[in-house]
Short mmCIF file of C-alpha atoms in Angstrom, two decimals:
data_model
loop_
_atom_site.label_atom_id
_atom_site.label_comp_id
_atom_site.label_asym_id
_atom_site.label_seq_id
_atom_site.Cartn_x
_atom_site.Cartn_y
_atom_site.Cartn_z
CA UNK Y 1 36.64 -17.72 -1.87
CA UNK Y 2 38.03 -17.71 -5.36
CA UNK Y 3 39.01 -15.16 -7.89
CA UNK Y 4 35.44 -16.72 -9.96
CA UNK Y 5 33.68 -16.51 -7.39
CA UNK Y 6 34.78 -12.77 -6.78
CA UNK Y 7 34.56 -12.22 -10.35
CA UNK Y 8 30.68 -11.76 -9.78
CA UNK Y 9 31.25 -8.51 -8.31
CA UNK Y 10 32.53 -6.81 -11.76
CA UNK Y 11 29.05 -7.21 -12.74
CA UNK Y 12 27.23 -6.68 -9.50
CA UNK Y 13 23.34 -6.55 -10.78
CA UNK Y 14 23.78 -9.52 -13.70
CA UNK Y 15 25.69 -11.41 -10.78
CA UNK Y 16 22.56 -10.99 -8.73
CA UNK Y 17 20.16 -11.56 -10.77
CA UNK Y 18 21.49 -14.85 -12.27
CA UNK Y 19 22.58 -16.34 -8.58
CA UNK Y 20 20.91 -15.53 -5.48
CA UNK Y 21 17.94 -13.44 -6.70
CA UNK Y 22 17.44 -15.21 -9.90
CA UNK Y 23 13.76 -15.82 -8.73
CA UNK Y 24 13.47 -11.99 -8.74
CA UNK Y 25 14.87 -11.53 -12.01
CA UNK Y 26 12.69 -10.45 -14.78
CA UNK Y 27 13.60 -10.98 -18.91
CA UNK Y 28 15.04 -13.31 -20.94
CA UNK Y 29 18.70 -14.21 -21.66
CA UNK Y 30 19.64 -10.85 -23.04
CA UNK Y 31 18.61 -8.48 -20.56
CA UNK Y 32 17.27 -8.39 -16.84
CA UNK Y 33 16.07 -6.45 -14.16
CA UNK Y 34 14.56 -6.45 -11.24
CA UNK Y 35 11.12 -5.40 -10.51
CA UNK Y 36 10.41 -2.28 -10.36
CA UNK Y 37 9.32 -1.75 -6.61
CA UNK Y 38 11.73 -2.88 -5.69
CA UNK Y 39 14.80 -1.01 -7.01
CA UNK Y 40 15.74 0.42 -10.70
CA UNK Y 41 18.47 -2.03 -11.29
CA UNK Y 42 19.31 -4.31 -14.62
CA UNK Y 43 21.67 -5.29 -16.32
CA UNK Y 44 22.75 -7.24 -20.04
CA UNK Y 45 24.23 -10.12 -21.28
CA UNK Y 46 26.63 -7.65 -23.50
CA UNK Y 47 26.47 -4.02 -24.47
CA UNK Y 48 25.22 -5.05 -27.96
CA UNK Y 49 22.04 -3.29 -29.92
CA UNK Y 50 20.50 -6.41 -29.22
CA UNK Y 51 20.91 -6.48 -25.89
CA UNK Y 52 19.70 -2.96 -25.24
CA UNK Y 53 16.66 -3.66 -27.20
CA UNK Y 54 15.86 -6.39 -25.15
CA UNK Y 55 16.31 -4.07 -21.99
CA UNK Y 56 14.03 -1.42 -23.70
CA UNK Y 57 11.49 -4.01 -24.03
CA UNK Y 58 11.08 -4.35 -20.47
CA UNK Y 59 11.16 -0.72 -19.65
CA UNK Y 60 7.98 1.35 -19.24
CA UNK Y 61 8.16 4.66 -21.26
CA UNK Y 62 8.96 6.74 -17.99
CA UNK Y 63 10.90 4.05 -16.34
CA UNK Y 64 14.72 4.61 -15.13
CA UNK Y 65 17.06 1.35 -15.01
CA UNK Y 66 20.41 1.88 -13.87
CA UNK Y 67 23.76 -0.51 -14.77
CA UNK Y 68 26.81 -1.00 -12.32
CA UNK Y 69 29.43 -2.48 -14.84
CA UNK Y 70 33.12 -2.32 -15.00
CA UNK Y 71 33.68 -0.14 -17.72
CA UNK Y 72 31.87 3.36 -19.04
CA UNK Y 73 28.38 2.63 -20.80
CA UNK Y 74 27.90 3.99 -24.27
CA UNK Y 75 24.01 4.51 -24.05
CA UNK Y 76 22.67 4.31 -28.07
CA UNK Y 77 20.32 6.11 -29.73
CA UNK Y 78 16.69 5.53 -28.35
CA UNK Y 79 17.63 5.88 -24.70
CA UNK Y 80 18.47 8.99 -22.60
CA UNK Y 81 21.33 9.26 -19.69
CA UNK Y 82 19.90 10.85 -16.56
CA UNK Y 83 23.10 9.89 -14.15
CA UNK Y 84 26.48 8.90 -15.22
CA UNK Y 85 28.58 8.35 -12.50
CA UNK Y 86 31.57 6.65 -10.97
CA UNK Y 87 31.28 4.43 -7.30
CA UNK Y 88 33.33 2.79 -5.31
CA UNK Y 89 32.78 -0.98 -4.77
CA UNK Y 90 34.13 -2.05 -1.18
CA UNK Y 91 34.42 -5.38 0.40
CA UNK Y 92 34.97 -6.30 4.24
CA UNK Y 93 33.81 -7.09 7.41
CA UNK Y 94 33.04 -3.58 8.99
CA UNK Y 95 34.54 -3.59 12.91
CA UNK Y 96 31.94 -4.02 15.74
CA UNK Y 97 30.95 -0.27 17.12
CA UNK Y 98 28.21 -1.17 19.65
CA UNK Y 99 26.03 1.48 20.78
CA UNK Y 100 24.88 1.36 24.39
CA UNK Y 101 22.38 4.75 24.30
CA UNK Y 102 20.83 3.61 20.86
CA UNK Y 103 18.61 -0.11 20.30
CA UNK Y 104 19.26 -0.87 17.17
CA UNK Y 105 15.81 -2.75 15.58
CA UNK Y 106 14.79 -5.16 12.78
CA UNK Y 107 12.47 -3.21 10.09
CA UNK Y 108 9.39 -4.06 7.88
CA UNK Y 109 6.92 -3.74 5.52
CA UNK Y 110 4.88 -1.50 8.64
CA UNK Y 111 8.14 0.72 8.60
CA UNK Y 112 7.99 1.44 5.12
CA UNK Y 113 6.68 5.46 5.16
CA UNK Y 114 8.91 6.24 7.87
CA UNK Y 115 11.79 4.68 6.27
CA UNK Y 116 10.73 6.55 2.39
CA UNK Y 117 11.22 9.58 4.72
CA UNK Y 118 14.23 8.85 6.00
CA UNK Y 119 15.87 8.36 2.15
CA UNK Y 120 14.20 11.06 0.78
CA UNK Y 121 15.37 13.59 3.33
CA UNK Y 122 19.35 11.73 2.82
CA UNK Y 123 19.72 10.52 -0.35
CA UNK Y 124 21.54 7.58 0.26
CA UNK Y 125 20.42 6.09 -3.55
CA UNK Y 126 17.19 4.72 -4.81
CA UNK Y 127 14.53 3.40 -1.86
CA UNK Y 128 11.31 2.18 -3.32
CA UNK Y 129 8.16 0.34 -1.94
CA UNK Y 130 9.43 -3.32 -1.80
CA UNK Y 131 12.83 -2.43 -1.46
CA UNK Y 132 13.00 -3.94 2.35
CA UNK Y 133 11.95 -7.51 0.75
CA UNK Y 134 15.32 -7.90 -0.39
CA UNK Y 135 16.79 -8.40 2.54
CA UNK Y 136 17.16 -7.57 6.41
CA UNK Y 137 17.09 -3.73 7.64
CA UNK Y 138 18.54 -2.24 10.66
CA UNK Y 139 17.44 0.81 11.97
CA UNK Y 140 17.79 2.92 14.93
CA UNK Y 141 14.83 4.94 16.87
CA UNK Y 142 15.30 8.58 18.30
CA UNK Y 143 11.56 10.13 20.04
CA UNK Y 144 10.01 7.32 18.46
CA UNK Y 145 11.35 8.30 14.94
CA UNK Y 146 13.53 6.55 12.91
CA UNK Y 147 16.58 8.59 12.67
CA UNK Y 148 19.09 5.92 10.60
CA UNK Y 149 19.20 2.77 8.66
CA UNK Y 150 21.22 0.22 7.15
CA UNK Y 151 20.41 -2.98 4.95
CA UNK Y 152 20.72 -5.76 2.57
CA UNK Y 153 19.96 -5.09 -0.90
CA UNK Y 154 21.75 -7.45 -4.40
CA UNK Y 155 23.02 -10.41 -3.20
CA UNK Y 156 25.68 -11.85 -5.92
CA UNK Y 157 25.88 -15.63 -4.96
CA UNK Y 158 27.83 -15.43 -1.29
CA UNK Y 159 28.12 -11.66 -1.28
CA UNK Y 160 25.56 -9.42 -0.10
CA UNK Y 161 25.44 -5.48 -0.55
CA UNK Y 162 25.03 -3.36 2.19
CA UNK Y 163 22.74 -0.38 1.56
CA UNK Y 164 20.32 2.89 2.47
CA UNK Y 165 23.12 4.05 4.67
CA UNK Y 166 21.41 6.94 6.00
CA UNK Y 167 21.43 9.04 9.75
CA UNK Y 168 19.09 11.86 10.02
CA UNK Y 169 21.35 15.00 9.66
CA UNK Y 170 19.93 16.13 12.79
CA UNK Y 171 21.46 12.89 14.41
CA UNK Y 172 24.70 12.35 13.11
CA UNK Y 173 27.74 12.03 14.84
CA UNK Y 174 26.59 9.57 17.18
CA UNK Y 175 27.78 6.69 15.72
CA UNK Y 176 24.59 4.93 14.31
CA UNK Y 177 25.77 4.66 10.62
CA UNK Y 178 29.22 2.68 11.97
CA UNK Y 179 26.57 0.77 14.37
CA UNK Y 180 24.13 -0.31 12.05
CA UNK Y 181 26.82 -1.55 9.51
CA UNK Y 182 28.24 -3.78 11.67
CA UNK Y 183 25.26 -5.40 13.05
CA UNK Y 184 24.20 -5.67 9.11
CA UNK Y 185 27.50 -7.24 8.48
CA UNK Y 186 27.29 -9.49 11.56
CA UNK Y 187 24.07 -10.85 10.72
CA UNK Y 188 25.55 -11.53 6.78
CA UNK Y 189 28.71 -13.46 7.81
CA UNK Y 190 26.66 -15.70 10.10
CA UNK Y 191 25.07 -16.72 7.30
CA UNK Y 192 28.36 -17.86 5.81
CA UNK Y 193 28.34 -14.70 3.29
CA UNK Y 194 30.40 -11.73 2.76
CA UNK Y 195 29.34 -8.13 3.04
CA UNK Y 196 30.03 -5.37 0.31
CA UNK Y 197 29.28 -2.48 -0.61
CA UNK Y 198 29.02 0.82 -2.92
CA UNK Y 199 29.57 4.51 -2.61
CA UNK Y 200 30.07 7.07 -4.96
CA UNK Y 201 33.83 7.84 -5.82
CA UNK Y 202 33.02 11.79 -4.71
CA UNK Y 203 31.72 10.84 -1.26
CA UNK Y 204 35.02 10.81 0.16
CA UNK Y 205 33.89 11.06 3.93
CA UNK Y 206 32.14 7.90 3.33
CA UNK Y 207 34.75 6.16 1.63
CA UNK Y 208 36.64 7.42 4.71
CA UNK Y 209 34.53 6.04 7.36
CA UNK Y 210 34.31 2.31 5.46
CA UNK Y 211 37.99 2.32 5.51
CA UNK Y 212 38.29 3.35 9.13
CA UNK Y 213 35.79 0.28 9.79
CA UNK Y 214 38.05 -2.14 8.06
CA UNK Y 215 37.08 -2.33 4.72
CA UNK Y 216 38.94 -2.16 1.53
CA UNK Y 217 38.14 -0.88 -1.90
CA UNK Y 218 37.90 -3.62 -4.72
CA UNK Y 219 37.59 -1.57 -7.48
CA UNK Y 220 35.86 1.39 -9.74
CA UNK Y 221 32.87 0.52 -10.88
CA UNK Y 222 30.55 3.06 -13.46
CA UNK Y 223 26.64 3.66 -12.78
CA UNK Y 224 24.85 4.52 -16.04
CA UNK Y 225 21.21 5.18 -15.46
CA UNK Y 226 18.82 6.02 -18.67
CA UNK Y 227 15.46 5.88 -20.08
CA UNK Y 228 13.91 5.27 -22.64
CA UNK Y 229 13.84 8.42 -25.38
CA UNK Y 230 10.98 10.21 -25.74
#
């Protein structure tokens, strides 16, 4: 791996959306995104008023994209900021935790609603209809509910995000969320890829648990998310 190839990272979504999911990508040279079932994310060519214009163009008039870029966002007149926030980007293999009481399972479109649920109740960031297409998801089964969840979401050429990491608050500290990433990871790196991740600079017991895994933090990154102005 070199520093280029790296480099992709600064701009997570663009890096995406030009390499590995460039078949998902929708716009023109200026500005892309990503549909819109399947997660809010774009991102520009530049901050410039072109650019942005060409982003608003493939906005609908209630839609929210949201940018992960390396520097703050100045949002111009004709849009309005609904989140501006800071995250942590993290890269690293996550250490094996096995689980012997819990089978952790592959998830699909048939899992959908229960794992909406899951999100909505936890908040782990945005979860929308198609967002299992991107990529594998993990999940672990409590009374025949699904109680946590881990998986693959922008995929920057040989780096792939790990994402929706989520335990039902009435089954945490068990374990699952330091399960799930590792199998998620296991599965990425056998593909000859590398896993990463985000997290929002204020969830420190998070950031705390990625480092206990093993991982290390690569750098600040800022999440602008906006729509157009009404």
């Amino acid at each position: 791996m070199t520093d280029s190839d790296e480099a992709l990272l600064d701009r997570p979504i663009w890096g995406a959306l030009t390499t590995s999911h460039k078949h998902l990508a929708e716009g023109g040279p200026r500005a892309l995104c990503y549909p819109q079932d399947m997660t809010p994310f774009a991102d520009m060519v530049d901050m410039s008023a072109g650019s942005f214009a060409a982003l608003g163009d493939l906005m609908a008039p209630t839609q929210v994209v949201a940018l992960f870029t390396p520097e703050p966002v100045d949002v111009p007149v004709g849009f309005k900021v609904v989140l501006s926030e800071s995250c942590d980007q993290m890269i690293g293999s996550p250490a094996d935790s096995p689980r012997r009481d819990a089978e952790i399972v592959t998830l699909g479109k048939a899992d959908v609603p229960a794992m909406t649920a899951l999100t909505t109740l936890t908040k782990p960031g945005p979860f929308a209809a198609r967002t299992h297409e991107l990529g594998t998801f993990l999940g672990i089964r409590a009374g025949g509910e699904l109680v946590a969840m881990t998986g693959e979401r922008m995929k920057p050429g040989k780096f792939v995000e790990m994402t929706a990491v989520c335990v039902d608050p009435d089954h945490r500290g068990r374990g699952y969320a330091q399960a799930l990433l590792a199998a998620v990871a296991r599965r990425i790196e056998a593909r000859g890829e590398i896993p990463f991740l985000h997290v929002f600079s204020n969830n420190t017991s998070a950031i705390a648990l990625y480092r206990r895994q093993g991982m290390r933090l690569r750098r600040r990154l800022h999440v602008t998310a906006f729509m157009k102005q009404e």
